Every structure is written in structure tokens, then in C-alpha cells.
PDB file of C-alpha atoms in Angstrom:
ATOM      1  CA  MET A   1       5.522  -9.612  10.493  1.00 91.00           C
ATOM      2  CA  GLN A   2       8.406 -10.172   8.122  1.00 94.00           C
ATOM      3  CA  PHE A   3       8.063 -10.172   4.352  1.00 95.00           C
ATOM      4  CA  GLU A   4      10.183 -12.088   1.862  1.00 95.00           C
ATOM      5  CA  PHE A   5      10.215 -11.199  -1.841  1.00 94.00           C
ATOM      6  CA  PRO A   6      11.540 -13.300  -4.730  1.00 92.00           C
ATOM      7  CA  ASP A   7      15.117 -12.482  -5.752  1.00 89.00           C
ATOM      8  CA  SER A   8      13.875 -11.973  -9.309  1.00 88.00           C
ATOM      9  CA  ARG A   9      12.097  -8.760  -8.234  1.00 88.00           C
ATOM     10  CA  THR A  10      13.419  -5.340  -7.323  1.00 88.00           C
ATOM     11  CA  THR A  11      11.785  -4.535  -3.993  1.00 92.00           C
ATOM     12  CA  VAL A  12      12.004  -1.409  -1.872  1.00 92.00           C
ATOM     13  CA  LYS A  13      10.706  -0.503   1.544  1.00 94.00           C
ATOM     14  CA  PHE A  14       9.509   2.854   0.323  1.00 92.00           C
ATOM     15  CA  ASP A  15       9.913   4.961   3.475  1.00 88.00           C
ATOM     16  CA  GLU A  16      13.500   3.747   3.941  1.00 90.00           C
ATOM     17  CA  GLU A  17      14.630   4.886   0.489  1.00 88.00           C
ATOM     18  CA  LEU A  18      16.964   7.908   0.436  1.00 85.00           C
ATOM     19  CA  PHE A  19      14.836   9.741  -2.136  1.00 85.00           C
ATOM     20  CA  TYR A  20      11.785   9.416   0.105  1.00 87.00           C
ATOM     21  CA  ARG A  21      13.586  10.432   3.303  1.00 86.00           C
ATOM     22  CA  ASN A  22      15.686  13.257   1.858  1.00 85.00           C
ATOM     23  CA  SER A  23      13.416  14.691  -0.821  1.00 86.00           C
ATOM     24  CA  PHE A  24       9.856  13.436  -1.152  1.00 89.00           C
ATOM     25  CA  ASN A  25       9.201  13.438   2.603  1.00 89.00           C
ATOM     26  CA  LYS A  26       9.678  17.212   2.597  1.00 90.00           C
ATOM     27  CA  PHE A  27       6.436  17.522   0.630  1.00 88.00           C
ATOM     28  CA  PRO A  28       3.662  18.345   3.151  1.00 89.00           C
ATOM     29  CA  GLU A  29       1.574  15.313   4.103  1.00 87.00           C
ATOM     30  CA  SER A  30       3.638  13.041   1.878  1.00 90.00           C
ATOM     31  CA  LYS A  31       3.078   9.344   2.315  1.00 92.00           C
ATOM     32  CA  GLY A  32       3.593   6.137   0.422  1.00 94.00           C
ATOM     33  CA  VAL A  33       3.001   2.421   0.477  1.00 97.00           C
ATOM     34  CA  ASP A  34       5.183   0.169   2.599  1.00 97.00           C
ATOM     35  CA  PHE A  35       6.677  -1.841  -0.274  1.00 96.00           C
ATOM     36  CA  ILE A  36       7.028  -1.573  -4.023  1.00 94.00           C
ATOM     37  CA  THR A  37       8.065  -4.734  -5.822  1.00 93.00           C
ATOM     38  CA  ASP A  38       8.814  -4.786  -9.519  1.00 88.00           C
ATOM     39  CA  GLY A  39       9.427  -7.808 -11.687  1.00 85.00           C
ATOM     40  CA  LYS A  40       9.238  -8.853 -15.305  1.00 82.00           C
ATOM     41  CA  ASP A  41       5.476  -9.380 -15.276  1.00 83.00           C
ATOM     42  CA  LEU A  42       4.193  -7.325 -12.324  1.00 87.00           C
ATOM     43  CA  ILE A  43       4.628  -4.179 -10.279  1.00 89.00           C
ATOM     44  CA  ALA A  44       2.913  -4.258  -6.889  1.00 94.00           C
ATOM     45  CA  PHE A  45       2.227  -1.531  -4.348  1.00 96.00           C
ATOM     46  CA  ILE A  46       1.859  -3.138  -0.914  1.00 97.00           C
ATOM     47  CA  GLU A  47       0.467  -1.504   2.222  1.00 98.00           C
ATOM     48  CA  VAL A  48       0.642  -3.439   5.513  1.00 97.00           C
ATOM     49  CA  LYS A  49      -1.656  -2.819   8.472  1.00 96.00           C
ATOM     50  CA  ASN A  50      -0.879  -5.118  11.384  1.00 95.00           C
ATOM     51  CA  CYS A  51      -3.628  -4.333  13.863  1.00 92.00           C
ATOM     52  CA  ARG A  52      -3.278  -7.459  16.028  1.00 93.00           C
ATOM     53  CA  GLY A  53      -4.050  -6.471  19.588  1.00 92.00           C
ATOM     54  CA  TYR A  54      -5.290  -3.032  18.454  1.00 88.00           C
ATOM     55  CA  GLU A  55      -8.448  -4.015  16.608  1.00 88.00           C
ATOM     56  CA  GLY A  56     -10.645  -1.829  18.850  1.00 82.00           C
ATOM     57  CA  ASP A  57      -8.671   1.294  17.952  1.00 82.00           C
ATOM     58  CA  ASN A  58      -8.803   0.408  14.266  1.00 84.00           C
ATOM     59  CA  ARG A  59     -12.402  -0.754  13.732  1.00 85.00           C
ATOM     60  CA  TRP A  60     -13.408   2.646  12.393  1.00 81.00           C
ATOM     61  CA  ARG A  61     -10.711   2.347   9.699  1.00 87.00           C
ATOM     62  CA  ILE A  62     -12.307  -0.719   8.087  1.00 89.00           C
ATOM     63  CA  ALA A  63     -15.583   1.134   7.475  1.00 85.00           C
ATOM     64  CA  PRO A  64     -15.287   2.759   4.022  1.00 87.00           C
ATOM     65  CA  ASN A  65     -15.359   6.483   3.347  1.00 88.00           C
ATOM     66  CA  ASN A  66     -14.672   7.509   6.967  1.00 80.00           C
ATOM     67  CA  GLN A  67     -18.217   6.454   7.881  1.00 77.00           C
ATOM     68  CA  LYS A  68     -17.286   5.640  11.477  1.00 74.00           C
ATOM     69  CA  ARG A  69     -14.494   8.138  12.071  1.00 65.00           C
ATOM     70  CA  SER A  70     -16.565  10.463  14.252  1.00 67.00           C
ATOM     71  CA  THR A  71     -18.687   7.810  15.990  1.00 69.00           C
ATOM     72  CA  THR A  72     -16.027   5.388  17.227  1.00 63.00           C
ATOM     73  CA  HIS A  73     -14.264   5.841  20.557  1.00 62.00           C
ATOM     74  CA  VAL A  74     -10.518   5.271  20.251  1.00 59.00           C
ATOM     75  CA  SER A  75      -7.447   6.115  22.307  1.00 60.00           C
ATOM     76  CA  TYR A  76      -5.991   8.564  19.763  1.00 59.00           C
ATOM     77  CA  GLU A  77      -7.087  11.543  17.648  1.00 62.00           C
ATOM     78  CA  VAL A  78      -8.596  10.476  14.312  1.00 60.00           C
ATOM     79  CA  ASN A  79      -9.735  13.759  12.753  1.00 65.00           C
ATOM     80  CA  GLN A  80      -6.657  13.973  10.515  1.00 70.00           C
ATOM     81  CA  ARG A  81      -6.718  10.258   9.592  1.00 79.00           C
ATOM     82  CA  ASN A  82      -8.691   8.336   6.990  1.00 86.00           C
ATOM     83  CA  SER A  83     -10.337   4.968   6.657  1.00 89.00           C
ATOM     84  CA  LEU A  84      -8.192   2.343   4.954  1.00 95.00           C
ATOM     85  CA  ASP A  85      -9.907   2.593   1.564  1.00 96.00           C
ATOM     86  CA  ILE A  86      -9.026   6.290   1.308  1.00 95.00           C
ATOM     87  CA  GLU A  87      -5.568   5.901   2.856  1.00 96.00           C
ATOM     88  CA  VAL A  88      -4.460   3.097   0.533  1.00 97.00           C
ATOM     89  CA  ALA A  89      -5.640   4.931  -2.602  1.00 97.00           C
ATOM     90  CA  GLN A  90      -3.825   8.098  -1.466  1.00 96.00           C
ATOM     91  CA  LYS A  91      -0.639   6.189  -0.657  1.00 96.00           C
ATOM     92  CA  VAL A  92      -0.542   4.553  -4.094  1.00 96.00           C
ATOM     93  CA  ALA A  93      -1.092   7.927  -5.780  1.00 95.00           C
ATOM     94  CA  MET A  94       1.653   9.554  -3.710  1.00 95.00           C
ATOM     95  CA  THR A  95       4.015   6.631  -4.370  1.00 93.00           C
ATOM     96  CA  LEU A  96       3.505   7.030  -8.107  1.00 91.00           C
ATOM     97  CA  ALA A  97       4.120  10.765  -7.733  1.00 91.00           C
ATOM     98  CA  ALA A  98       7.411   9.977  -5.959  1.00 90.00           C
ATOM     99  CA  LEU A  99       8.426   7.616  -8.769  1.00 88.00           C
ATOM    100  CA  CYS A 100       7.672  10.356 -11.299  1.00 86.00           C
ATOM    101  CA  GLY A 101       9.709  12.771  -9.191  1.00 86.00           C
ATOM    102  CA  ALA A 102      12.630  10.341  -9.076  1.00 84.00           C
ATOM    103  CA  HIS A 103      12.313   9.867 -12.843  1.00 80.00           C
ATOM    104  CA  SER A 104      12.624  13.636 -13.346  1.00 82.00           C
ATOM    105  CA  PHE A 105      16.251  13.469 -12.170  1.00 77.00           C
ATOM    106  CA  GLY A 106      17.228  11.871 -15.490  1.00 70.00           C
ATOM    107  CA  ASP A 107      20.836  10.661 -15.512  1.00 67.00           C
ATOM    108  CA  ARG A 108      21.186  11.567 -11.830  1.00 69.00           C
ATOM    109  CA  LYS A 109      18.508   9.036 -10.800  1.00 57.00           C
ATOM    110  CA  ASP A 110      21.246   6.382 -10.473  1.00 59.00           C
ATOM    111  CA  SER A 111      22.134   7.997  -7.150  1.00 62.00           C
ATOM    112  CA  LEU A 112      18.600   7.273  -5.880  1.00 69.00           C
ATOM    113  CA  GLY A 113      19.225   3.551  -5.297  1.00 74.00           C
ATOM    114  CA  LYS A 114      16.499   0.992  -5.951  1.00 77.00           C
ATOM    115  CA  LEU A 115      13.855   3.691  -6.256  1.00 79.00           C
ATOM    116  CA  GLY A 116      15.949   5.149  -9.074  1.00 75.00           C
ATOM    117  CA  GLN A 117      15.905   1.737 -10.767  1.00 74.00           C
ATOM    118  CA  MET A 118      12.127   1.693 -10.603  1.00 76.00           C
ATOM    119  CA  ALA A 119      11.995   5.208 -11.994  1.00 73.00           C
ATOM    120  CA  ALA A 120      14.262   4.028 -14.820  1.00 70.00           C
ATOM    121  CA  ALA A 121      11.689   1.340 -15.608  1.00 66.00           C
ATOM    122  CA  LEU A 122       9.232   4.179 -16.217  1.00 58.00           C
ATOM    123  CA  SER A 123      11.569   5.763 -18.744  1.00 57.00           C
ATOM    124  CA  GLU A 124      11.927   2.430 -20.545  1.00 60.00           C
ATOM    125  CA  ASP A 125       8.129   2.322 -20.776  1.00 50.00           C
ATOM    126  CA  LYS A 126       8.034  -0.985 -18.882  1.00 50.00           C
ATOM    127  CA  PHE A 127       5.434   0.319 -16.449  1.00 51.00           C
ATOM    128  CA  SER A 128       2.902   1.202 -19.130  1.00 55.00           C
ATOM    129  CA  GLN A 129       3.253  -1.997 -21.135  1.00 51.00           C
ATOM    130  CA  THR A 130      -0.058  -3.780 -21.267  1.00 48.00           C
ATOM    131  CA  MET A 131       1.675  -7.081 -20.459  1.00 66.00           C
ATOM    132  CA  LYS A 132       2.931  -5.861 -17.068  1.00 79.00           C
ATOM    133  CA  LYS A 133       0.237  -6.192 -14.419  1.00 87.00           C
ATOM    134  CA  LYS A 134      -0.212  -3.528 -11.781  1.00 90.00           C
ATOM    135  CA  LEU A 135      -1.395  -4.655  -8.368  1.00 95.00           C
ATOM    136  CA  THR A 136      -2.307  -2.848  -5.168  1.00 97.00           C
ATOM    137  CA  ILE A 137      -2.325  -5.072  -2.090  1.00 97.00           C
ATOM    138  CA  LEU A 138      -3.545  -4.221   1.400  1.00 98.00           C
ATOM    139  CA  VAL A 139      -2.365  -6.761   3.972  1.00 97.00           C
ATOM    140  CA  LEU A 140      -4.787  -6.402   6.899  1.00 96.00           C
ATOM    141  CA  GLU A 141      -3.899  -8.370  10.022  1.00 96.00           C
ATOM    142  CA  GLY A 142      -6.236  -8.477  12.978  1.00 93.00           C
ATOM    143  CA  ASP A 143      -9.412 -10.109  14.208  1.00 92.00           C
ATOM    144  CA  PHE A 144     -12.063  -7.874  12.677  1.00 88.00           C
ATOM    145  CA  GLY A 145     -14.742 -10.498  12.153  1.00 79.00           C
ATOM    146  CA  THR A 146     -17.973 -10.482  14.151  1.00 79.00           C
ATOM    147  CA  HIS A 147     -20.878 -12.901  14.613  1.00 78.00           C
ATOM    148  CA  THR A 148     -22.861 -11.108  11.940  1.00 84.00           C
ATOM    149  CA  ARG A 149     -20.034 -10.249   9.536  1.00 87.00           C
ATOM    150  CA  PRO A 150     -16.960 -12.386   8.890  1.00 92.00           C
ATOM    151  CA  LYS A 151     -13.562 -10.805   8.243  1.00 92.00           C
ATOM    152  CA  THR A 152     -13.669 -12.003   4.634  1.00 92.00           C
ATOM    153  CA  ALA A 153     -16.782  -9.875   4.040  1.00 93.00           C
ATOM    154  CA  ILE A 154     -15.040  -6.856   5.580  1.00 93.00           C
ATOM    155  CA  MET A 155     -11.983  -7.430   3.390  1.00 95.00           C
ATOM    156  CA  SER A 156     -14.167  -7.768   0.269  1.00 96.00           C
ATOM    157  CA  GLU A 157     -15.945  -4.500   1.028  1.00 95.00           C
ATOM    158  CA  LEU A 158     -12.626  -2.724   1.573  1.00 96.00           C
ATOM    159  CA  GLN A 159     -11.338  -4.149  -1.699  1.00 97.00           C
ATOM    160  CA  ARG A 160     -14.407  -2.888  -3.631  1.00 97.00           C
ATOM    161  CA  ASN A 161     -14.052   0.576  -2.107  1.00 97.00           C
ATOM    162  CA  ILE A 162     -10.330   0.799  -2.842  1.00 97.00           C
ATOM    163  CA  MET A 163     -10.989  -0.308  -6.442  1.00 97.00           C
ATOM    164  CA  ALA A 164     -13.649   2.390  -6.793  1.00 97.00           C
ATOM    165  CA  LYS A 165     -11.165   5.041  -5.658  1.00 97.00           C
ATOM    166  CA  MET A 166      -8.427   3.728  -7.931  1.00 96.00           C
ATOM    167  CA  GLN A 167     -10.274   3.733 -11.242  1.00 95.00           C
ATOM    168  CA  TRP A 168      -7.701   6.267 -12.447  1.00 94.00           C
ATOM    169  CA  LEU A 169      -5.048   3.496 -12.560  1.00 92.00           C
ATOM    170  CA  ASP A 170      -5.277   0.271 -14.572  1.00 91.00           C
ATOM    171  CA  CYS A 171      -4.569  -2.078 -11.697  1.00 93.00           C
ATOM    172  CA  LYS A 172      -6.045  -4.898  -9.685  1.00 96.00           C
ATOM    173  CA  VAL A 173      -6.697  -4.462  -5.972  1.00 97.00           C
ATOM    174  CA  SER A 174      -6.452  -7.190  -3.384  1.00 97.00           C
ATOM    175  CA  VAL A 175      -7.124  -7.100   0.365  1.00 97.00           C
ATOM    176  CA  VAL A 176      -5.579 -10.100   2.108  1.00 97.00           C
ATOM    177  CA  ASP A 177      -4.230 -11.302   5.431  1.00 95.00           C
ATOM    178  CA  SER A 178      -1.611 -13.869   6.407  1.00 93.00           C
ATOM    179  CA  ALA A 179      -4.160 -16.664   5.904  1.00 92.00           C
ATOM    180  CA  THR A 180      -5.434 -15.602   2.447  1.00 93.00           C
ATOM    181  CA  TYR A 181      -2.511 -14.077   0.538  1.00 94.00           C
ATOM    182  CA  SER A 182      -0.815 -15.650  -2.470  1.00 89.00           C
ATOM    183  CA  GLU A 183       2.898 -16.419  -2.249  1.00 91.00           C
ATOM    184  CA  LYS A 184       3.395 -15.355  -5.883  1.00 89.00           C
ATOM    185  CA  VAL A 185       4.323 -11.769  -4.912  1.00 91.00           C
ATOM    186  CA  PHE A 186       5.684 -12.171  -1.364  1.00 94.00           C
ATOM    187  CA  LYS A 187       5.827 -14.490   1.624  1.00 94.00           C
ATOM    188  CA  ILE A 188       4.828 -13.524   5.165  1.00 94.00           C
ATOM    189  CA  ASN A 189       6.680 -14.881   8.188  1.00 89.00           C
ATOM    190  CA  ILE A 190       4.866 -14.277  11.454  1.00 79.00           C
TER     191      ILE A 190
END
């Protein structure tokens, strides 16, 4: 999957940023969303899970609150992993912590690249303006639907559970796939 973002937005692939690789990644169990995109009206935290061809190994992850972690047979160890509702909420929290960490470098944050620019937006109070929307998006690719439960119902349940875990942040949550996403924030090329 390839993602395209409007030129009017500052977008970073979080784990490729120097600050993440050289500093934040040294924090034990650090993690972050795949993309952060910031524009005049919106900042979005985007996590991508492309499970096409690996749906069987990932079915337990779509059940909220680790309900199926110990009852599903998969080809890898899952004891240290979480269902997607928990993982996405943790990744957004850790991403915001990284932005705060980058912001703490003050005048030196210019050397942090695009992540430094986003941290600068925090210092200008752009992030907390009520006019700027905050959005968390989980892009979930894969055939998770069943005869008794369509994929849209699974995505809606995940969305409700992520929202419940993210009540600490004034943001909207959206769980989408390549067939249901809105091109306002990004475009997917498969």
C-alpha cells in the first residue's frame, strides 16, 4: 500500500524520523503511529495494518481488549502484543509524548526535521486551538468479515473501543479500509 498526502500538509512517517530513531526509540517499548499529518485545519495520527493474506494470524487482534489473545492459534507469540484497540490508543499516546519530547528541545528542535516542525506547532498553540480537528485513523486491510458479522461491523466495534480508550484526548476516531476511507486526509494506492 502506498499513501499520498496533500502538499498543503506536513506529513511524517514517524518511525523514519531522526528524532524517533536516534532518541525516542531508546525509550523502552517505545512505539508510534505510522504517519502524522498536520495541516491548517487538522492533525491526524494514522496507523496502518495491512493484514491481507495474514487474516488468520490477526483475527485475535480485531477482538477488543485482548479478548481472544489466549484462545486463538497463530504462528507467532502474542503474549507481549495487544489487540488493535489497545495498540492504536497506546501508539497515539506515545506519539504525542514524542512530540512533547521534541518540543522540549526549544531552539534546537529545528535540527529534528519535520517532527521538529510539528513540535513547533505545539509551541505556537496551534495543536490546542479548538478550530483544529484532531483525528486518529486506523487503516485496516484484510478480509475479516464472516457470514454472521460483516467487516463493517468489526470496524465499527474497533472504532468504539478505540474511542473509549482515547477519551483523554479531544479527537475523533475512524477505522477504515481502502474501500471506505475519505480522500480528504490521504489517498491510498494499492
